Amino acid sequence: MALRNAVMAALLEGEASGYDLAKAFDASVANFWMATPQQLYRELERMAAEGLITARVVEQDKRPNKRLFSLTEAGRAAVHAYTTERPSRPSAIRDELLVKVQTLDAGDATAVRAGIADRVDLARTKLARYERLRTALLDGRTEEQYLVGAERVGPYLTLLRGMDFERENVRWGELALRVLDGRAAQRCG
Amino acid sequence: MALRNAVMAALLEGEASGYDLAKAFDASVANFWMATPQQLYRELERMAAEGLITARVVEQDKRPNKRLFSLTEAGRAAVHAYTTERPSRPSAIRDELLVKVQTLDAGDATAVRAGIADRVDLARTKLARYERLRTALLDGRTEEQYLVGAERVGPYLTLLRGMDFERENVRWGELALRVLDGRAAQRCG
DNA sequence: AACACCATGTAAGCAGTTACATGATTAG
DNA sequence: CTAATCATGTAACTGCTTACATGGTGTT
């Protein structure tokens, strides 16, 4: 019942196909909600059946047809109702890498080290993408100007949270790498 | 198949009952893995059936009996094997509050504001708990001494990551509150 | 007297993952 | 020539959540 709110959040940006949403979830919304394409297609069916969204088939040549979904009035009302709900259930995280880090001392420290290095690289990549998204949103304005004057601040605030998160991934990952390298050198030297 | 690795990570600290694990997951491991008691009881059954852990029944008076689980040799081997697996699947987050923040401009900004304030309070509470855990782990040593000399660094590194995360929650939340208050004042004044 | 804690579990239902399938188009 | 992109979906499975049940003990 909560994926649908994430979908409606994405549809506030305008109509989109299941495929579009899969990409959007992978890019901008990914820092607070993950969903596979299959989940999205199923949820879109249900939402359409319940009248929260409507589909518009667009025929394309040299491309498969697509169904563009957009929010109905009932959908917008549902979004508004959702924002008034209290409390939000606590955020859920599942991070396999941190499970491995936790067990590092009873496992293969070299392999875990490599996993941390991968994570740092990934965080840097995401950070660069978010930075481009931020520049596009700001569109020449400063952050202060934007936060005071823009019609919508929600997407900008969530983007800032995502950027903070990835920055911390880089910072923490580099610390962890230094620590592991220091201990490895100590054991060998 | 991944919850069990989190369980084994927790059992590296020593034998524990399902009830103990539920508390531990809520406290120290919560920053990278969430699990309900029901999930744990079910997974413990399976793991015992597969020989990764063994149960020891402890009879108590004035308290219900409990089953204390501990890792077997096969369990330790499984932990080691898990740390060598590459890659780790990307970390999954689901944060309802951020979905609401995303849709804030089409919803009830006052209610979302209250949700952010709750989140900041919760983050402060968690941060204080993690700080106590950290002090207990350090046990008089400085962080540098600990990271170089301690037998195990995994749990300390994951704790640092959790603390960073909660600190960012506080920092970001306070910024978001300032922004929303500024915009509200602007509309009224 | 009411509530929270200890300690375990069942049952039902919803959510999420994985593998597979289609079939044309464009980029390297 | 291979791989990736576009665009959708089915089927089978595994995992997770919610509600409920038990029953004694300690706390306010």
Coordinates of C-alpha atoms (C1' of nucleotides) in Angstrom, one line a residue:
Chain A
M1 CA 0.0 0.0 0.0
A2 CA 3.0 2.3 0.2
L3 CA 4.6 1.7 -3.2
R4 CA 1.6 3.4 -4.8
N5 CA 2.3 6.6 -3.0
A6 CA 5.8 6.6 -4.3
V7 CA 4.4 6.0 -7.8
M8 CA 2.0 8.9 -7.4
A9 CA 4.8 11.1 -6.2
A10 CA 6.6 10.3 -9.4
L11 CA 3.5 11.0 -11.5
L12 CA 3.2 14.5 -10.0
E13 CA 6.1 15.3 -12.4
G14 CA 3.8 14.5 -15.3
E15 CA 2.5 11.5 -17.2
A16 CA 4.8 8.5 -17.6
S17 CA 4.9 4.9 -18.8
G18 CA 5.8 1.9 -16.6
Y19 CA 9.2 2.0 -18.4
D20 CA 9.6 5.7 -17.7
L21 CA 8.8 5.1 -14.0
A22 CA 11.3 2.2 -13.8
K23 CA 14.0 4.6 -15.0
A24 CA 12.8 7.5 -12.7
F25 CA 12.8 5.1 -9.7
D26 CA 16.3 4.2 -10.6
A27 CA 17.5 7.8 -10.9
S28 CA 15.9 10.4 -8.8
V29 CA 13.6 8.5 -6.4
A30 CA 16.1 5.7 -5.8
N31 CA 17.6 7.4 -2.7
F32 CA 14.4 6.7 -0.7
W33 CA 12.4 4.1 -2.6
M34 CA 13.5 1.1 -4.6
A35 CA 11.2 -0.8 -7.0
T36 CA 11.7 -3.3 -9.8
P37 CA 9.9 -2.8 -13.1
Q38 CA 7.7 -5.8 -12.4
Q39 CA 6.5 -4.3 -9.2
L40 CA 5.6 -1.1 -11.0
Y41 CA 3.7 -2.7 -13.8
R42 CA 1.6 -4.7 -11.3
E43 CA 0.9 -1.7 -9.1
L44 CA 0.0 0.5 -12.1
E45 CA -2.6 -2.1 -13.1
R46 CA -4.2 -2.0 -9.7
M47 CA -4.1 1.8 -9.4
A48 CA -5.8 2.1 -12.8
A49 CA -8.4 -0.4 -11.7
E50 CA -9.1 1.7 -8.6
G51 CA -9.3 5.0 -10.5
L52 CA -6.2 6.7 -9.0
I53 CA -4.6 7.0 -12.4
T54 CA -5.7 6.8 -16.1
A55 CA -3.9 5.2 -19.0
R56 CA -3.6 6.8 -22.5
V57 CA -2.2 4.5 -25.2
V58 CA 0.3 6.1 -27.5
E59 CA 1.0 4.3 -30.7
Q60 CA 4.5 4.7 -32.0
D61 CA 6.1 3.5 -35.2
K62 CA 9.5 1.8 -34.9
R63 CA 8.8 1.5 -31.2
P64 CA 6.4 -0.7 -29.2
N65 CA 3.2 1.1 -28.1
K66 CA 3.2 2.5 -24.7
R67 CA 0.7 3.4 -22.0
L68 CA 1.1 6.8 -20.4
F69 CA -0.3 7.1 -17.0
S70 CA -1.4 10.2 -15.2
L71 CA -3.0 11.1 -11.9
T72 CA -6.8 11.5 -11.7
E73 CA -8.5 13.8 -9.3
A74 CA -9.0 10.9 -7.0
G75 CA -5.3 10.2 -7.3
R76 CA -4.4 13.8 -6.3
A77 CA -6.8 13.6 -3.4
A78 CA -5.1 10.3 -2.3
V79 CA -1.7 12.0 -2.4
H80 CA -3.0 14.8 -0.2
A81 CA -4.6 12.4 2.2
Y82 CA -1.4 10.4 2.4
T83 CA 0.7 13.5 3.5
T84 CA -1.6 14.0 6.4
E85 CA -1.1 10.5 7.8
R86 CA 0.9 10.3 11.1
P87 CA 3.1 8.7 11.9
S88 CA 5.2 7.5 9.0
R89 CA 6.5 4.1 9.6
P90 CA 10.2 4.1 10.4
S91 CA 12.5 3.9 7.4
A92 CA 13.6 0.4 6.5
I93 CA 17.1 -0.2 5.3
R94 CA 18.8 -3.4 4.1
D95 CA 22.4 -3.2 3.3
E96 CA 24.2 -6.4 2.5
L97 CA 27.6 -4.7 2.5
L98 CA 27.3 -3.5 6.1
V99 CA 26.3 -7.1 7.1
K100 CA 29.6 -8.2 5.6
V101 CA 31.5 -5.3 7.3
Q102 CA 30.0 -6.4 10.6
T103 CA 31.3 -9.9 10.2
L104 CA 34.6 -8.8 8.6
D105 CA 36.8 -10.0 11.5
A106 CA 35.4 -13.6 11.2
G107 CA 35.5 -13.5 7.4
D108 CA 37.5 -12.5 4.4
A109 CA 38.7 -9.0 5.0
T110 CA 40.2 -8.6 1.6
A111 CA 37.0 -9.4 -0.2
V112 CA 35.0 -7.0 2.1
R113 CA 37.6 -4.3 1.4
A114 CA 36.9 -4.7 -2.3
G115 CA 33.2 -4.5 -1.7
I116 CA 33.7 -1.2 0.2
A117 CA 35.8 0.2 -2.6
D118 CA 33.0 -0.7 -5.1
R119 CA 30.5 1.1 -2.8
V120 CA 32.6 4.2 -2.8
D121 CA 32.8 4.3 -6.6
L122 CA 29.1 3.8 -6.9
A123 CA 28.4 6.6 -4.4
R124 CA 30.6 8.9 -6.4
T125 CA 28.7 8.1 -9.5
K126 CA 25.4 8.7 -7.9
L127 CA 26.6 11.9 -6.4
A128 CA 27.7 13.2 -9.8
R129 CA 24.2 12.3 -11.2
Y130 CA 22.4 14.0 -8.3
E131 CA 24.6 17.1 -8.8
R132 CA 23.5 17.4 -12.4
L133 CA 19.9 17.0 -11.4
R134 CA 20.4 19.7 -8.8
T135 CA 21.9 22.1 -11.3
A136 CA 19.0 21.4 -13.6
L137 CA 16.4 22.1 -10.9
L138 CA 18.2 25.3 -9.7
D139 CA 18.3 26.6 -13.3
G140 CA 20.6 29.5 -12.6
R141 CA 19.2 30.4 -9.2
T142 CA 21.1 30.0 -6.0
E143 CA 19.9 27.5 -3.4
E144 CA 18.6 30.2 -1.1
Q145 CA 16.7 31.9 -3.9
Y146 CA 15.2 28.5 -4.9
L147 CA 14.2 27.4 -1.4
V148 CA 12.4 30.7 -0.8
G149 CA 10.9 31.3 -4.2
A150 CA 10.2 28.1 -6.1
E151 CA 6.7 26.8 -6.3
R152 CA 7.8 23.3 -5.3
V153 CA 10.5 22.4 -2.8
G154 CA 9.7 18.8 -2.0
P155 CA 11.8 17.2 -4.8
Y156 CA 14.7 19.5 -4.0
L157 CA 14.7 18.6 -0.3
T158 CA 14.6 14.8 -1.0
L159 CA 17.5 15.3 -3.5
L160 CA 19.5 17.1 -0.9
R161 CA 18.9 14.1 1.5
G162 CA 20.1 11.7 -1.2
M163 CA 23.2 13.8 -1.8
D164 CA 24.1 13.9 1.9
F165 CA 23.7 10.1 2.0
E166 CA 26.0 9.5 -0.9
R167 CA 28.6 11.9 0.5
E168 CA 28.6 10.0 3.8
N169 CA 29.0 6.8 1.9
V170 CA 32.2 8.2 0.3
R171 CA 33.5 9.7 3.5
W172 CA 32.8 6.6 5.6
G173 CA 34.0 4.2 2.9
E174 CA 37.4 6.0 2.6
L175 CA 37.8 5.9 6.4
A176 CA 37.0 2.1 6.4
L177 CA 39.5 1.5 3.6
R178 CA 42.2 3.4 5.5
V179 CA 41.5 1.4 8.6
L180 CA 41.6 -2.0 6.9
D181 CA 44.8 -1.1 5.0
G182 CA 46.5 0.0 8.2
R183 CA 45.6 -3.2 9.9
A184 CA 46.8 -5.3 6.9
A185 CA 50.1 -3.5 6.8
Q186 CA 50.5 -4.0 10.6
R187 CA 50.0 -7.7 10.2
C188 CA 52.5 -8.1 7.4
G189 CA 55.2 -5.6 8.4
Chain B
M1 CA 18.6 -15.8 2.1
A2 CA 20.1 -12.6 3.4
L3 CA 18.4 -12.2 6.7
R4 CA 20.2 -15.3 7.9
N5 CA 23.5 -13.6 7.4
A6 CA 22.4 -10.7 9.5
V7 CA 21.3 -13.2 12.2
M8 CA 24.7 -14.9 12.0
A9 CA 26.4 -11.5 12.3
A10 CA 24.5 -10.9 15.5
L11 CA 25.3 -14.4 16.8
L12 CA 29.0 -13.7 16.4
E13 CA 28.5 -11.6 19.6
G14 CA 27.5 -14.8 21.5
E15 CA 24.5 -17.0 22.0
A16 CA 21.1 -15.3 22.0
S17 CA 17.3 -16.1 22.0
G18 CA 14.9 -15.0 19.4
Y19 CA 13.7 -12.4 21.8
D20 CA 17.3 -11.1 22.4
L21 CA 17.9 -10.9 18.7
A22 CA 14.7 -8.9 18.2
K23 CA 16.1 -6.4 20.7
A24 CA 19.5 -6.4 19.2
F25 CA 18.1 -5.9 15.7
D26 CA 16.2 -2.9 17.1
A27 CA 19.3 -1.5 18.7
S28 CA 22.7 -2.0 17.2
V29 CA 22.0 -3.7 13.9
A30 CA 19.0 -1.5 13.1
N31 CA 21.0 1.0 11.1
F32 CA 21.6 -1.5 8.3
W33 CA 19.1 -4.3 8.7
M34 CA 15.5 -4.3 10.0
A35 CA 13.6 -7.4 11.0
T36 CA 10.4 -8.1 12.9
P37 CA 10.4 -10.8 15.7
Q38 CA 8.3 -13.1 13.6
Q39 CA 10.8 -13.0 10.8
L40 CA 13.5 -13.9 13.3
Y41 CA 11.7 -16.8 14.8
R42 CA 10.9 -18.3 11.4
E43 CA 14.5 -17.9 10.2
L44 CA 16.0 -19.3 13.4
E45 CA 13.9 -22.5 12.8
R46 CA 15.2 -22.9 9.3
M47 CA 18.8 -22.2 10.2
A48 CA 18.6 -24.8 13.1
A49 CA 17.1 -27.3 10.6
E50 CA 20.0 -26.7 8.3
G51 CA 22.6 -27.0 11.0
L52 CA 23.9 -23.4 10.9
I53 CA 23.0 -22.9 14.5
T54 CA 22.1 -25.0 17.5
A55 CA 19.5 -24.4 20.2
R56 CA 20.0 -24.9 23.9
V57 CA 16.9 -24.7 26.1
V58 CA 17.3 -22.8 29.3
E59 CA 14.6 -23.3 31.9
Q60 CA 13.8 -20.3 34.0
D61 CA 11.6 -20.0 37.0
K62 CA 9.3 -16.9 37.1
R63 CA 10.1 -16.5 33.4
P64 CA 9.1 -18.6 30.3
N65 CA 11.8 -21.0 29.1
K66 CA 14.0 -19.7 26.3
R67 CA 16.0 -21.2 23.5
L68 CA 19.5 -19.8 23.2
F69 CA 21.0 -20.2 19.8
S70 CA 24.7 -20.2 18.9
L71 CA 26.6 -20.6 15.7
T72 CA 27.9 -24.1 14.7
E73 CA 31.1 -24.7 12.8
A74 CA 29.0 -24.9 9.6
G75 CA 27.5 -21.5 10.6
R76 CA 30.9 -19.9 11.0
A77 CA 32.0 -21.3 7.6
A78 CA 28.8 -19.9 6.1
V79 CA 29.7 -16.4 7.5
H80 CA 33.1 -16.7 6.0
A81 CA 31.8 -17.8 2.6
Y82 CA 29.3 -14.9 2.7
T83 CA 32.0 -12.3 3.1
T84 CA 33.7 -13.5 -0.1
E85 CA 30.6 -13.1 -2.2
R86 CA 30.7 -10.3 -4.8
P87 CA 29.0 -8.1 -5.5
S88 CA 26.7 -7.2 -2.7
R89 CA 23.4 -6.3 -4.0
P90 CA 22.8 -2.5 -3.8
S91 CA 21.4 -1.3 -0.5
A92 CA 17.6 -1.0 -0.4
I93 CA 15.9 1.9 1.3
R94 CA 12.2 2.6 1.9
D95 CA 11.4 5.8 3.6
E96 CA 7.8 6.8 3.8
L97 CA 8.6 10.2 5.2
L98 CA 10.7 11.1 2.2
V99 CA 7.8 10.1 -0.1
K100 CA 5.7 12.6 1.8
V101 CA 8.4 15.3 1.6
Q102 CA 8.5 14.7 -2.2
T103 CA 4.8 15.3 -2.5
L104 CA 4.7 18.1 0.1
D105 CA 3.8 20.9 -2.4
A106 CA 0.7 19.0 -3.5
G107 CA -0.2 17.9 0.0
D108 CA -0.5 19.1 3.6
A109 CA 2.8 20.9 4.3
T110 CA 2.0 21.3 8.0
A111 CA 1.5 17.6 8.6
V112 CA 4.7 16.8 6.7
R113 CA 6.5 19.4 8.8
A114 CA 5.4 17.6 11.9
G115 CA 6.6 14.3 10.5
I116 CA 10.1 15.8 9.8
A117 CA 10.2 17.1 13.4
D118 CA 9.4 13.6 14.7
R119 CA 12.2 12.2 12.6
V120 CA 14.7 14.7 13.9
D121 CA 13.7 13.7 17.5
L122 CA 14.0 10.0 16.7
A123 CA 17.4 10.6 15.1
R124 CA 18.7 12.4 18.2
T125 CA 17.5 9.5 20.4
K126 CA 19.2 6.9 18.2
L127 CA 22.4 9.0 18.1
A128 CA 22.5 9.2 21.9
R129 CA 22.1 5.4 22.1
Y130 CA 24.8 4.8 19.5
E131 CA 27.1 7.2 21.3
R132 CA 26.7 5.1 24.5
L133 CA 27.4 1.9 22.5
R134 CA 30.5 3.5 21.1
T135 CA 31.8 4.6 24.5
A136 CA 31.3 1.0 25.7
L137 CA 33.1 -0.4 22.8
L138 CA 36.1 2.0 23.1
D139 CA 36.3 1.2 26.8
G140 CA 38.7 4.0 27.6
R141 CA 40.8 3.9 24.4
T142 CA 40.8 6.6 21.8
E143 CA 39.3 5.8 18.4
E144 CA 42.7 5.6 16.7
Q145 CA 44.0 3.2 19.3
Y146 CA 40.9 1.1 18.9
L147 CA 40.9 1.0 15.1
V148 CA 44.6 -0.1 15.0
G149 CA 44.7 -2.4 18.0
A150 CA 41.3 -4.0 18.6
E151 CA 40.8 -7.7 17.6
R152 CA 37.5 -6.8 15.9
V153 CA 36.7 -3.6 14.0
G154 CA 33.6 -4.6 12.0
P155 CA 31.0 -3.8 14.6
Y156 CA 32.7 -0.4 15.3
L157 CA 32.8 0.5 11.6
T158 CA 29.1 -0.2 11.1
L159 CA 28.3 1.7 14.2
L160 CA 30.2 4.7 12.8
R161 CA 28.1 4.5 9.6
G162 CA 24.9 4.4 11.7
M163 CA 26.0 7.5 13.6
D164 CA 26.8 9.4 10.4
F165 CA 23.4 8.5 9.1
E166 CA 21.5 9.8 12.1
R167 CA 23.7 12.9 12.2
E168 CA 22.7 13.6 8.7
N169 CA 19.0 13.0 9.5
V170 CA 19.3 15.7 12.2
R171 CA 21.2 18.2 10.0
W172 CA 18.9 17.7 7.0
G173 CA 15.7 17.7 9.0
E174 CA 16.6 21.0 10.7
L175 CA 17.3 22.5 7.3
A176 CA 14.0 21.3 6.0
L177 CA 12.1 22.7 8.9
R178 CA 13.8 26.1 8.5
V179 CA 12.8 26.1 4.8
L180 CA 9.2 25.2 5.4
D181 CA 8.9 27.7 8.2
G182 CA 10.4 30.4 6.0
R183 CA 7.9 29.7 3.2
A184 CA 5.0 29.6 5.7
A185 CA 6.0 33.0 7.1
Q186 CA 6.3 34.4 3.6
R187 CA 2.8 33.4 2.7
C188 CA 1.2 34.8 5.8
G189 CA 3.3 38.0 6.2
Chain C
dA1 C1' -6.4 -2.1 37.9
dA2 C1' -3.9 -1.4 33.9
dC3 C1' 0.0 -1.7 31.5
dA4 C1' 4.6 -3.2 29.9
dC5 C1' 8.0 -7.0 29.8
dC6 C1' 9.5 -11.8 28.9
dA7 C1' 9.2 -15.4 25.4
dT8 C1' 7.3 -17.9 22.1
dG9 C1' 4.6 -18.9 18.3
dT10 C1' 0.4 -19.5 14.3
dA11 C1' -2.2 -18.0 10.3
dA12 C1' -3.4 -15.1 6.6
dG13 C1' -2.4 -12.0 3.4
dC14 C1' 0.4 -8.6 0.9
dA15 C1' 4.8 -7.2 -1.1
dG16 C1' 8.9 -8.1 -3.5
dT17 C1' 12.2 -11.0 -6.4
dT18 C1' 13.8 -13.9 -10.2
dA19 C1' 13.5 -16.0 -14.4
dC20 C1' 11.7 -15.9 -18.6
dA21 C1' 9.4 -14.2 -23.1
dT22 C1' 8.5 -11.1 -27.0
dG23 C1' 10.3 -8.4 -31.0
dA24 C1' 11.8 -4.6 -33.4
dT25 C1' 15.7 -0.8 -33.3
dT26 C1' 19.9 1.4 -32.9
dA27 C1' 24.9 1.9 -31.3
dG28 C1' 29.5 0.1 -30.9
Chain D
dC1 C1' 27.6 -9.2 -35.0
dT2 C1' 26.7 -8.4 -30.4
dA3 C1' 24.8 -5.8 -27.2
dA4 C1' 21.8 -2.4 -25.4
dT5 C1' 17.4 0.2 -25.6
dC6 C1' 12.4 0.4 -25.9
dA7 C1' 8.1 -1.5 -23.8
dT8 C1' 5.5 -4.7 -22.0
dG9 C1' 4.2 -8.5 -19.5
dT10 C1' 3.5 -13.8 -17.1
dA11 C1' 4.5 -17.3 -13.6
dA12 C1' 6.5 -19.1 -9.7
dC13 C1' 8.5 -18.2 -5.8
dT14 C1' 10.3 -16.2 -1.5
dG15 C1' 10.1 -12.8 2.0
dC16 C1' 7.7 -9.6 5.0
dT17 C1' 3.9 -7.7 7.7
dT18 C1' -0.2 -7.7 10.7
dA19 C1' -3.1 -9.5 13.8
dC20 C1' -3.8 -12.6 17.1
dA21 C1' -2.8 -16.0 21.1
dT22 C1' -0.7 -17.5 25.5
dG23 C1' 0.4 -16.7 30.4
dG24 C1' 3.1 -15.5 34.1
dT25 C1' 5.8 -11.3 36.3
dG26 C1' 7.0 -6.7 37.5
dT27 C1' 5.8 -1.6 37.5
dT28 C1' 2.9 2.6 38.2

